[in-house]
Short mmCIF file of C-alpha atoms in Angstrom, two decimals:
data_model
loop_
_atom_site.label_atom_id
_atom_site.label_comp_id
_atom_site.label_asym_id
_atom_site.label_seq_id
_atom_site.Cartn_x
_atom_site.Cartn_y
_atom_site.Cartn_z
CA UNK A 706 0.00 0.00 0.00
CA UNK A 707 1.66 3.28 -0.73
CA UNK A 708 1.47 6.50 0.86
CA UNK A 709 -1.60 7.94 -0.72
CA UNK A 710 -3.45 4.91 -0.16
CA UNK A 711 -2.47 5.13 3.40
CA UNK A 712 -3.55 8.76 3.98
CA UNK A 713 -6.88 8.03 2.40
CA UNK A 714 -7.42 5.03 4.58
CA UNK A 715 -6.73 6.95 7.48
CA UNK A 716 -8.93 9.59 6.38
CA UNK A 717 -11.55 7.89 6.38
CA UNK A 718 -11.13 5.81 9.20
CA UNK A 719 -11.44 9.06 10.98
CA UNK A 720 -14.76 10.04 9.37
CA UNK A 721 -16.43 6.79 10.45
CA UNK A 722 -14.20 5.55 13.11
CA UNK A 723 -15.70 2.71 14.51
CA UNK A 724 -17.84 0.96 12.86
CA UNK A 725 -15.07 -0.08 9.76
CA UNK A 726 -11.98 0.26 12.15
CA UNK A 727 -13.73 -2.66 14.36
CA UNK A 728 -14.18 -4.49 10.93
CA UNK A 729 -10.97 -4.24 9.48
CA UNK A 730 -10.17 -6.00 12.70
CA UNK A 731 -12.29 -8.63 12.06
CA UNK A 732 -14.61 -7.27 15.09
CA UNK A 733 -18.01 -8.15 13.43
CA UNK A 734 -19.96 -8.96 16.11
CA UNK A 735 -18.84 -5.79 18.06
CA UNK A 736 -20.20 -3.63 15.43
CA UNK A 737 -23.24 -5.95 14.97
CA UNK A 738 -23.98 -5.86 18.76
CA UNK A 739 -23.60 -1.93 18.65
CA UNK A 740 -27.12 -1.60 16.64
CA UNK A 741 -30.07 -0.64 18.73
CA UNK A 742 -32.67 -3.37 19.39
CA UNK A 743 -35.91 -2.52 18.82
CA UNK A 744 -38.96 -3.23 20.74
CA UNK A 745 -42.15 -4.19 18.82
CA UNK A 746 -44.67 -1.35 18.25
CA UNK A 747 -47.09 -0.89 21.48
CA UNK A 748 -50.33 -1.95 19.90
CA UNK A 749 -48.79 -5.33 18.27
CA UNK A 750 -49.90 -7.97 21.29
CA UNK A 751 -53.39 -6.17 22.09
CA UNK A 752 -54.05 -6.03 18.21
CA UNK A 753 -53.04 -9.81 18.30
CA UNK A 754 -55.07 -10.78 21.67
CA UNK A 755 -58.41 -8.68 20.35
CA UNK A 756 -58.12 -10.06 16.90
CA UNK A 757 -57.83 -14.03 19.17
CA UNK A 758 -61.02 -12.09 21.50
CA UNK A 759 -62.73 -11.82 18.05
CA UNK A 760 -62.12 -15.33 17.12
CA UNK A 761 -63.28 -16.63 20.17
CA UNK A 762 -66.34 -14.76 19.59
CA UNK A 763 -67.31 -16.04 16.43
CA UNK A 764 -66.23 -19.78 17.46
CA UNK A 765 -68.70 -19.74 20.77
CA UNK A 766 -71.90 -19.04 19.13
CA UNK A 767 -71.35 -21.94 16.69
CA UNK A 768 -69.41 -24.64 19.10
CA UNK A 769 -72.83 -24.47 21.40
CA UNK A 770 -75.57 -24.56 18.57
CA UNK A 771 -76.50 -27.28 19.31
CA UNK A 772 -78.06 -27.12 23.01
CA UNK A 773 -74.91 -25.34 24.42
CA UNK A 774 -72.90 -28.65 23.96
CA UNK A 775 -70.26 -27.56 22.19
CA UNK A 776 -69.73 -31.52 20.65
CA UNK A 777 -71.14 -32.36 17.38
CA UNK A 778 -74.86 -32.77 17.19
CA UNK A 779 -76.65 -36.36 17.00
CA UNK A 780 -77.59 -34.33 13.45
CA UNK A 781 -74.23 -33.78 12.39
CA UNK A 782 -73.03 -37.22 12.83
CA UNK A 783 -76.26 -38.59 10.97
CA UNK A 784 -75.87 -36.76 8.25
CA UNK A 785 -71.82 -37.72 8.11
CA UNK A 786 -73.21 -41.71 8.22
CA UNK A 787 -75.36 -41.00 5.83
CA UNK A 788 -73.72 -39.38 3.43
CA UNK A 789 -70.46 -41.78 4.03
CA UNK A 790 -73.05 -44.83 2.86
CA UNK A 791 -74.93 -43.58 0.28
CA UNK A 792 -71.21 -42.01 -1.64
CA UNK A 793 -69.80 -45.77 -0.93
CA UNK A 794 -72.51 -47.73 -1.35
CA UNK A 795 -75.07 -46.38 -3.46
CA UNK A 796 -73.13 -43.36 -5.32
CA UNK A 797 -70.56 -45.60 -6.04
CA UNK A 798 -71.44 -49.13 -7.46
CA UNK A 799 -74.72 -47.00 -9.36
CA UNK A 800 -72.20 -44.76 -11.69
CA UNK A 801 -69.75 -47.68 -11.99
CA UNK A 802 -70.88 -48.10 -15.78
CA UNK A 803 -69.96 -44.84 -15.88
CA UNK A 804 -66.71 -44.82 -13.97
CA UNK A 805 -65.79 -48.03 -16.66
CA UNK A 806 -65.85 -45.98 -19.32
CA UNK A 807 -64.19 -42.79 -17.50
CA UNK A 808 -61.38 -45.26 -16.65
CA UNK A 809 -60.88 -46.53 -20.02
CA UNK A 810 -60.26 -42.80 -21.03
CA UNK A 811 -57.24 -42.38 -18.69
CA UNK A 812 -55.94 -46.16 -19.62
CA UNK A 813 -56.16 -44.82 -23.43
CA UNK A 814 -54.22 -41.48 -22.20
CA UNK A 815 -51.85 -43.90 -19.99
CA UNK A 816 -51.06 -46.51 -22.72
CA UNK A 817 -50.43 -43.40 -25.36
CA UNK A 818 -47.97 -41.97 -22.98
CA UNK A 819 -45.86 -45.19 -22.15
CA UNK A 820 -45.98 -46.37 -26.10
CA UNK A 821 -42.87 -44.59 -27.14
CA UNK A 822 -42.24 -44.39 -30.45
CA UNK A 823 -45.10 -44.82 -32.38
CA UNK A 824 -47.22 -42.57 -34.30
CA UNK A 825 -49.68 -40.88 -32.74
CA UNK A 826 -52.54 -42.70 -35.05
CA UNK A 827 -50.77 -45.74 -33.27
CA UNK A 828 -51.41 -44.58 -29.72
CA UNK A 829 -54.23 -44.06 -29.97
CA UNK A 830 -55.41 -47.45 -31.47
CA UNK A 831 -52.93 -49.08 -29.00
CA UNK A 832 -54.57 -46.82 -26.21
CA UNK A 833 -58.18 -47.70 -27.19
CA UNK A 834 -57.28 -51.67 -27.44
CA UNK A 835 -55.77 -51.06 -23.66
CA UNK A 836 -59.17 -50.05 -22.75
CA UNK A 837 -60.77 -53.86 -22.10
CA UNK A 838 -57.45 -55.11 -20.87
CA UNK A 839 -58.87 -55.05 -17.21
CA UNK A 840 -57.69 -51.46 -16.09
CA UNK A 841 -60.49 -49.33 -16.53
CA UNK A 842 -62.17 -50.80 -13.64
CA UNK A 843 -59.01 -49.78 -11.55
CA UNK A 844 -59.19 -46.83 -12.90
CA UNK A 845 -62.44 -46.00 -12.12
CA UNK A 846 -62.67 -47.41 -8.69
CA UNK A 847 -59.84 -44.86 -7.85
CA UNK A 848 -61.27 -42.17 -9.52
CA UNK A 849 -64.72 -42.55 -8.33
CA UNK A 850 -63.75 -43.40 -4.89
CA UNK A 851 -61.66 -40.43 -4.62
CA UNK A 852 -64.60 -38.49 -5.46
CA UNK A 853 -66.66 -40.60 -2.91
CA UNK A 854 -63.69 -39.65 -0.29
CA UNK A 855 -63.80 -36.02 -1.13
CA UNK A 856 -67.78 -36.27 -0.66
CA UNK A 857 -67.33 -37.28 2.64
CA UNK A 858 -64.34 -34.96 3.48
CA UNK A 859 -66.89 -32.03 2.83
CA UNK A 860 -69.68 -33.69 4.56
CA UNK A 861 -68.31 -33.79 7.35
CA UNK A 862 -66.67 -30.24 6.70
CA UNK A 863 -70.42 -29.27 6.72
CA UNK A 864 -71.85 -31.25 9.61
CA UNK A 865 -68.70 -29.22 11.44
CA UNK A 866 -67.26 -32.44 12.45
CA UNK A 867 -63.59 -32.17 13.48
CA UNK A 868 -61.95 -35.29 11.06
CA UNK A 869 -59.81 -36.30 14.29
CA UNK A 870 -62.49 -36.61 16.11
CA UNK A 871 -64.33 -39.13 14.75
CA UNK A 872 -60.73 -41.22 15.66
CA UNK A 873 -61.01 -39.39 19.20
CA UNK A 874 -64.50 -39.82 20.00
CA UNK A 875 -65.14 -36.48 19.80
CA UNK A 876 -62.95 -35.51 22.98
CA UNK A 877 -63.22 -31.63 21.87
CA UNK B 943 -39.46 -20.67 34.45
CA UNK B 944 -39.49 -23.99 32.31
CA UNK B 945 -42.62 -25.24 35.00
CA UNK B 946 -44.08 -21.79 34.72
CA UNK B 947 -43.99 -21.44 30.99
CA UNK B 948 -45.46 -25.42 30.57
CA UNK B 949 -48.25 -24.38 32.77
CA UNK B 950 -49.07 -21.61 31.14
CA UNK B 951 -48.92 -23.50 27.76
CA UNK B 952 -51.22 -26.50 29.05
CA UNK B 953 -54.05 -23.63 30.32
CA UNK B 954 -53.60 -21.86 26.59
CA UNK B 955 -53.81 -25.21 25.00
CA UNK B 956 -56.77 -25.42 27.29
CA UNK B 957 -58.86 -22.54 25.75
CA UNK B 958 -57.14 -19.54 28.06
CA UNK B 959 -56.12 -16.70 25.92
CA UNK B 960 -54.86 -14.74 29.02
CA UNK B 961 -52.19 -17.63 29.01
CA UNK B 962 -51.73 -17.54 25.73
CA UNK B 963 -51.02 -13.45 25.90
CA UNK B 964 -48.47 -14.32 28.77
CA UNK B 965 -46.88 -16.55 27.01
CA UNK B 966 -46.42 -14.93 23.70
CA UNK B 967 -45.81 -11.48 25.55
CA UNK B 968 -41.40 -11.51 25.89
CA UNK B 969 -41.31 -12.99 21.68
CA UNK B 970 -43.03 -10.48 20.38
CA UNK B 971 -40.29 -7.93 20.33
CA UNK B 972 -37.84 -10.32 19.10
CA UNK B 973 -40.38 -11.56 16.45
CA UNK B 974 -40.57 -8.45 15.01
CA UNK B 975 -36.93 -7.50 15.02
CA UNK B 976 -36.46 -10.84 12.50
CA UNK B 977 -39.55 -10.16 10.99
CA UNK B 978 -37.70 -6.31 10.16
CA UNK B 979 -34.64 -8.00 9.38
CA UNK B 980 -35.80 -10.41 7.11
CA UNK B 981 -38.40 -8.01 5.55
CA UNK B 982 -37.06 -4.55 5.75
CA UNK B 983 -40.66 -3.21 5.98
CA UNK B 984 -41.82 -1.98 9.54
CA UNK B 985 -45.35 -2.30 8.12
CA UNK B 986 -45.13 -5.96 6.91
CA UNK B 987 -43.02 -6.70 9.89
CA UNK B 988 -45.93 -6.05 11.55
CA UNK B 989 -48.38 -8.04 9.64
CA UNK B 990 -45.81 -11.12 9.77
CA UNK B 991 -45.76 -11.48 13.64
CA UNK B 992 -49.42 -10.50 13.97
CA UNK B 993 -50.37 -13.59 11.49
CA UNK B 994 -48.07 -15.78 12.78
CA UNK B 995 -48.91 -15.28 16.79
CA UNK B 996 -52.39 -15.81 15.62
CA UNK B 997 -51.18 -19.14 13.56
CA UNK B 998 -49.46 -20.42 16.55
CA UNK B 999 -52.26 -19.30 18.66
CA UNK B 1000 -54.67 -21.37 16.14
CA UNK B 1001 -52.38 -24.70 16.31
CA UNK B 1002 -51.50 -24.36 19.38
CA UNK B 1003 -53.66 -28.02 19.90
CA UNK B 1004 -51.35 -29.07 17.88
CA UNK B 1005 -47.97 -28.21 20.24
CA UNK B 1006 -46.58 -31.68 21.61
CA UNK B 1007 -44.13 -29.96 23.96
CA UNK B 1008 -41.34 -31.79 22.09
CA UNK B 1009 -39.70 -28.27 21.88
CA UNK B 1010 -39.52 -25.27 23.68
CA UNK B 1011 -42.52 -22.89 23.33
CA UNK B 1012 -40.44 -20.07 22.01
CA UNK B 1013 -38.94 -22.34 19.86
CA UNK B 1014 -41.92 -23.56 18.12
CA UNK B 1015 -43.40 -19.87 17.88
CA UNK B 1016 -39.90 -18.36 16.33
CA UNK B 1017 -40.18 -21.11 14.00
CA UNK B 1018 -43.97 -20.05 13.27
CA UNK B 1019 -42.43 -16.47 12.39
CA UNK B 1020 -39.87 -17.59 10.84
CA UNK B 1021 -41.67 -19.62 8.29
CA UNK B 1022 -44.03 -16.41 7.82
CA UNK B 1023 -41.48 -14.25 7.12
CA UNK B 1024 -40.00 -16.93 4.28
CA UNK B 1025 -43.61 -17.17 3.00
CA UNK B 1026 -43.64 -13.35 2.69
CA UNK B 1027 -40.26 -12.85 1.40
CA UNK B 1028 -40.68 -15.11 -1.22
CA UNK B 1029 -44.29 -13.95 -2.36
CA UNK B 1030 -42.64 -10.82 -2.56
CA UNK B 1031 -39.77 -11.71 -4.90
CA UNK B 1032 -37.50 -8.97 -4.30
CA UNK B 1033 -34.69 -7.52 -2.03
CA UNK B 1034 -35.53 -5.15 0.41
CA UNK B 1035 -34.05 -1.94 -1.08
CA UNK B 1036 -34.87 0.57 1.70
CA UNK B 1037 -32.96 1.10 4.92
CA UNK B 1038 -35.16 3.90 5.83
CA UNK B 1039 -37.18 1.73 8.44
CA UNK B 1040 -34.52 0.36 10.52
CA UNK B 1041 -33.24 3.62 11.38
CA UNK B 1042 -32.80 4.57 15.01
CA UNK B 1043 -34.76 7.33 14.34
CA UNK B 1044 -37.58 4.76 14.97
CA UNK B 1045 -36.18 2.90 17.81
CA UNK B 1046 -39.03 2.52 20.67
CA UNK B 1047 -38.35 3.45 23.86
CA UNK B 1048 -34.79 2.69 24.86
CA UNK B 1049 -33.86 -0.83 23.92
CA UNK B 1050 -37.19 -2.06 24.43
CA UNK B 1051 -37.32 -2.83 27.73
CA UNK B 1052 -34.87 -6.05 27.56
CA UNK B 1053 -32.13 -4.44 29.30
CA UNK B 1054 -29.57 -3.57 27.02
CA UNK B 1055 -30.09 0.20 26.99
CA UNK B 1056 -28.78 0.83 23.71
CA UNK B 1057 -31.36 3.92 22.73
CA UNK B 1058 -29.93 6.92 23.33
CA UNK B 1059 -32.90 9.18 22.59
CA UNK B 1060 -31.76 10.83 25.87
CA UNK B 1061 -27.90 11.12 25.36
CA UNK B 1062 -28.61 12.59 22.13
CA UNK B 1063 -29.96 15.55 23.78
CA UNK B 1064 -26.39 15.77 25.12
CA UNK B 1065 -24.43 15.20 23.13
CA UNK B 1066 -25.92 15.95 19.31
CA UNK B 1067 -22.41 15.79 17.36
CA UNK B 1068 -21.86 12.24 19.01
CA UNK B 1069 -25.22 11.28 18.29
CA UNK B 1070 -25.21 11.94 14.59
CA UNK B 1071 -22.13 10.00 14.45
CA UNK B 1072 -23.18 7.21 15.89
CA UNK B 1073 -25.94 7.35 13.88
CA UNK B 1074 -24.19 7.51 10.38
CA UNK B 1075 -22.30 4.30 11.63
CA UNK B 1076 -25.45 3.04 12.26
CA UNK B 1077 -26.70 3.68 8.97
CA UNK B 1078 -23.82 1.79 7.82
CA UNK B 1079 -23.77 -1.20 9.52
CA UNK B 1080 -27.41 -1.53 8.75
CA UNK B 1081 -26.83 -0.78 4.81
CA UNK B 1082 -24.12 -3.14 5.23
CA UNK B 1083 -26.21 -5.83 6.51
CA UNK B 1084 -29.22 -5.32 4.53
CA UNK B 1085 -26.70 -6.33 1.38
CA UNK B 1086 -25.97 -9.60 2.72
CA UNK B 1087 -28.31 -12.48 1.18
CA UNK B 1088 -31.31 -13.61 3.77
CA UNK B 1089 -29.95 -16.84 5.09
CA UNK B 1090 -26.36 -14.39 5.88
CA UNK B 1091 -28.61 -11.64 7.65
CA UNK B 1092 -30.96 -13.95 9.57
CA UNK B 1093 -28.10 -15.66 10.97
CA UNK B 1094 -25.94 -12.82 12.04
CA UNK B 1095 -28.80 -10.69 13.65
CA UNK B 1096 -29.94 -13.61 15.46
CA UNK B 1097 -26.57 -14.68 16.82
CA UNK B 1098 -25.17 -10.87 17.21
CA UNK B 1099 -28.18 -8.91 17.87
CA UNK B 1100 -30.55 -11.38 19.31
CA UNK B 1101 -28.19 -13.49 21.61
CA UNK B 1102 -28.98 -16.39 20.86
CA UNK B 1103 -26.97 -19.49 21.20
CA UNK B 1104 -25.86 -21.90 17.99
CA UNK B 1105 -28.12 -24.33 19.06
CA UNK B 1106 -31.32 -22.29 19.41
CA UNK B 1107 -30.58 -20.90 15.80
CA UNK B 1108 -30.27 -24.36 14.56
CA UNK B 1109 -33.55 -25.30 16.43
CA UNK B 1110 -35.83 -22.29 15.01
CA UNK B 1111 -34.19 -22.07 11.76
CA UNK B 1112 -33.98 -26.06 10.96
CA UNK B 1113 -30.58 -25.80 9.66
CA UNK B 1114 -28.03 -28.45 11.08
CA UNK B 1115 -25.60 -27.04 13.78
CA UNK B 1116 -23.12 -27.59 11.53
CA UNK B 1117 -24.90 -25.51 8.81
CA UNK B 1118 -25.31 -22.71 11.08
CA UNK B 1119 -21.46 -22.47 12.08
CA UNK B 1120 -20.54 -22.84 8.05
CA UNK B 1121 -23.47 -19.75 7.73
CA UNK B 1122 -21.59 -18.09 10.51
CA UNK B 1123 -18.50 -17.85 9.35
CA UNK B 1124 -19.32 -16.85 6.12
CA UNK B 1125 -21.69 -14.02 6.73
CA UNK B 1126 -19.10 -12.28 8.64
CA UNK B 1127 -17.02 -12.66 5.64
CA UNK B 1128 -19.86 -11.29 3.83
CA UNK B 1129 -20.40 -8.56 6.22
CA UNK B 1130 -17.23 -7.63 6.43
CA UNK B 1131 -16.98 -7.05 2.52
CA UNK B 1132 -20.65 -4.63 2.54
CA UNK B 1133 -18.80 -2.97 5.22
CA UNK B 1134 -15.83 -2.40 2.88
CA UNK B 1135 -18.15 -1.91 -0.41
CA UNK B 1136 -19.98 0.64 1.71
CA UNK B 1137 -16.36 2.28 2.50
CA UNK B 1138 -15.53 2.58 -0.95
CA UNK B 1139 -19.01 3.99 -2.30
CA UNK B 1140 -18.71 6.47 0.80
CA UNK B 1141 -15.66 7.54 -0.08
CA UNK B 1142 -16.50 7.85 -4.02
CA UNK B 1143 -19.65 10.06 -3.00
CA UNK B 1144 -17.18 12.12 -0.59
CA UNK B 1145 -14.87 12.76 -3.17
CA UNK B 1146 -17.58 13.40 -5.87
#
């Protein structure tokens, strides 16, 4: 470093003495430690503990609809049941015809993707001939019993039943 | 304090807000220090710890205890703040909100003092100083990539101890050392960047 470079450095050491001098010296934490800590504005935790009050508020009038008990209703769990049976049982097996033919679709769009190298005129015959190979009724079952599932995931949504706790006999 | 904070978690877990407040009272501060750090935006800052207090407050039947509290509710913020950061897409470009000018009363009641609203009645040549090298470090550290500015303010500024960082942050210990080490490197070279464009701006 020559001379020049030198005066400048000390130069400007002088105009912001500590904070660089203590990192040329490899201080970092000194100079880190130096910076105020702030507090959190005033009205953070009573925003946060009225906007919980509010909650609270709006949870209470619907936990105890039903006769103050703030478990599910006799109602709500009927109308889970019910709606549980009638997607597996009766939803279900009716549209299966359907489903058949909804699962053939996706084994025609699965055996054009996996048949590599043929034309596309190809594929498609090859994905049509997949169709009574046996897998639409796979396909169907899955796809029509995740629609059954769903059914019931939004039944119960709507008789307000907690999902844990029909595993928890309704503890809550 | 470990028996007085678990007993306060079981009543909040137990439908007591009170506990709940008590509990989440000392971390808000802190909270919102990373959530500025991480954000550079006092207003989102804001917004970050207020959603994720209420997040924690809302899974808080969900807490096993296999962690601390304040553990599991820095992590909360934590995660907000990465949400919000990377919805946003950008670098915080602004150093304007973590001036001092903005500090709240004196340190924020955790002891350390360091506002000096008071001295800079004083002393006012000091005081601008110290706030220029202030204004430096903060520049400084507001350069340094996310991972590099989360771990430094938590270790420097915060206090906290290796292990907690790796804890909250989910990084191995290991990871947070390596981190460390090089965002004082890092730091060190804003600090010298910020030197340099000083002195070109002096000069011009």
């Amino acid at each position: 470093m020559n001379g020049h470079d030198e005066r400048e450095r000390r130069e400007h050491a002088s105009l912001r003495p500590r904070a660089e001098t203590a990192a040329d010296d490899g201080d970092i934490g000194r100079v880190l430690r130096a910076l105020p800590r702030r507090s959190a504005p005033p009205g953070l935790h009573d925003a946060l503990m009225a906007r919980i009050a509010q909650e609270r508020a709006q949870q209470r009038p619907r936990a105890t609809r039903a006769g103050g008990d703030p478990r599910p209703s006799r109602w709500g769990w009927t109308a889970a049941v019910g709606v549980f049976v009638y997607g597996w049982f009766v939803f279900v097996p009716l549209t299966l015809p359907l489903s058949g033919r909804l699962g053939g679709l996706f084994a025609a769009v699965w055996a054009a993707c996996v048949n590599a190298g043929h034309t596309v005129a190809e594929k498609v015959h090859m994905g049509i001939s997949a169709v009574p190979t046996g897998l639409e009724p796979l396909a169907g079952a899955v796809v029509w019993g995740g629609l059954g599932l769903a059914v019931t995931a939004m039944a119960l949504k709507a008789a307000r039943l907690p999902s844990i706790a029909i595993w928890r006999g309704v503890e809550r | 304090m470990r028996g007085e904070e678990a007993a306060l978690v079981r009543a909040a877990r137990a439908g007591d807000d009170e506990a709940f407040g008590r509990l989440v009272r000392p971390c808000v501060a802190p909270s919102f220090r990373l959530a500025l750090r991480m954000l550079a935006d006092e207003t989102e800052a804001e917004d970050a710890v207020q959603e994720a207090l209420y997040k924690a407050w809302r899974s808080l039947p969900r807490f096993r205890g296999g962690a601390k509290f304040t553990t599991w509710l820095y992590r909360i913020v934590y995660s907000e703040c990465v949400d919000r950061a990377r919805r946003r897409r950008r670098e915080p470009v602004s150093v304007a909100s973590l001036s001092d000018t903005d500090v709240h009363g004196g340190g924020g009641g955790d002891g350390t003092g360091r506002g000096d609203s008071a001295k800079a009645f004083a002393d006012p040549a000091a005081h601008v100083l110290r706030s220029e090298q202030r204004q430096i470090v903060e520049d400084a550290l507001l350069r340094l990539s996310e991972p590099y500015r989360v771990v430094l303010t938590l270790f420097y500024i915060e206090d906290w101890s290796l292990k907690d960082i790796a804890d909250v942050l989910q990084w191995p210990l290991g990871t947070v050392k390596t981190r460390l080490h090089r965002a004082r490197h890092a730091m060190r070279k804003a600090l010298s960047q910020t030197h340099i464009e000083g002195k070109r701006g002096f000069d011009g």
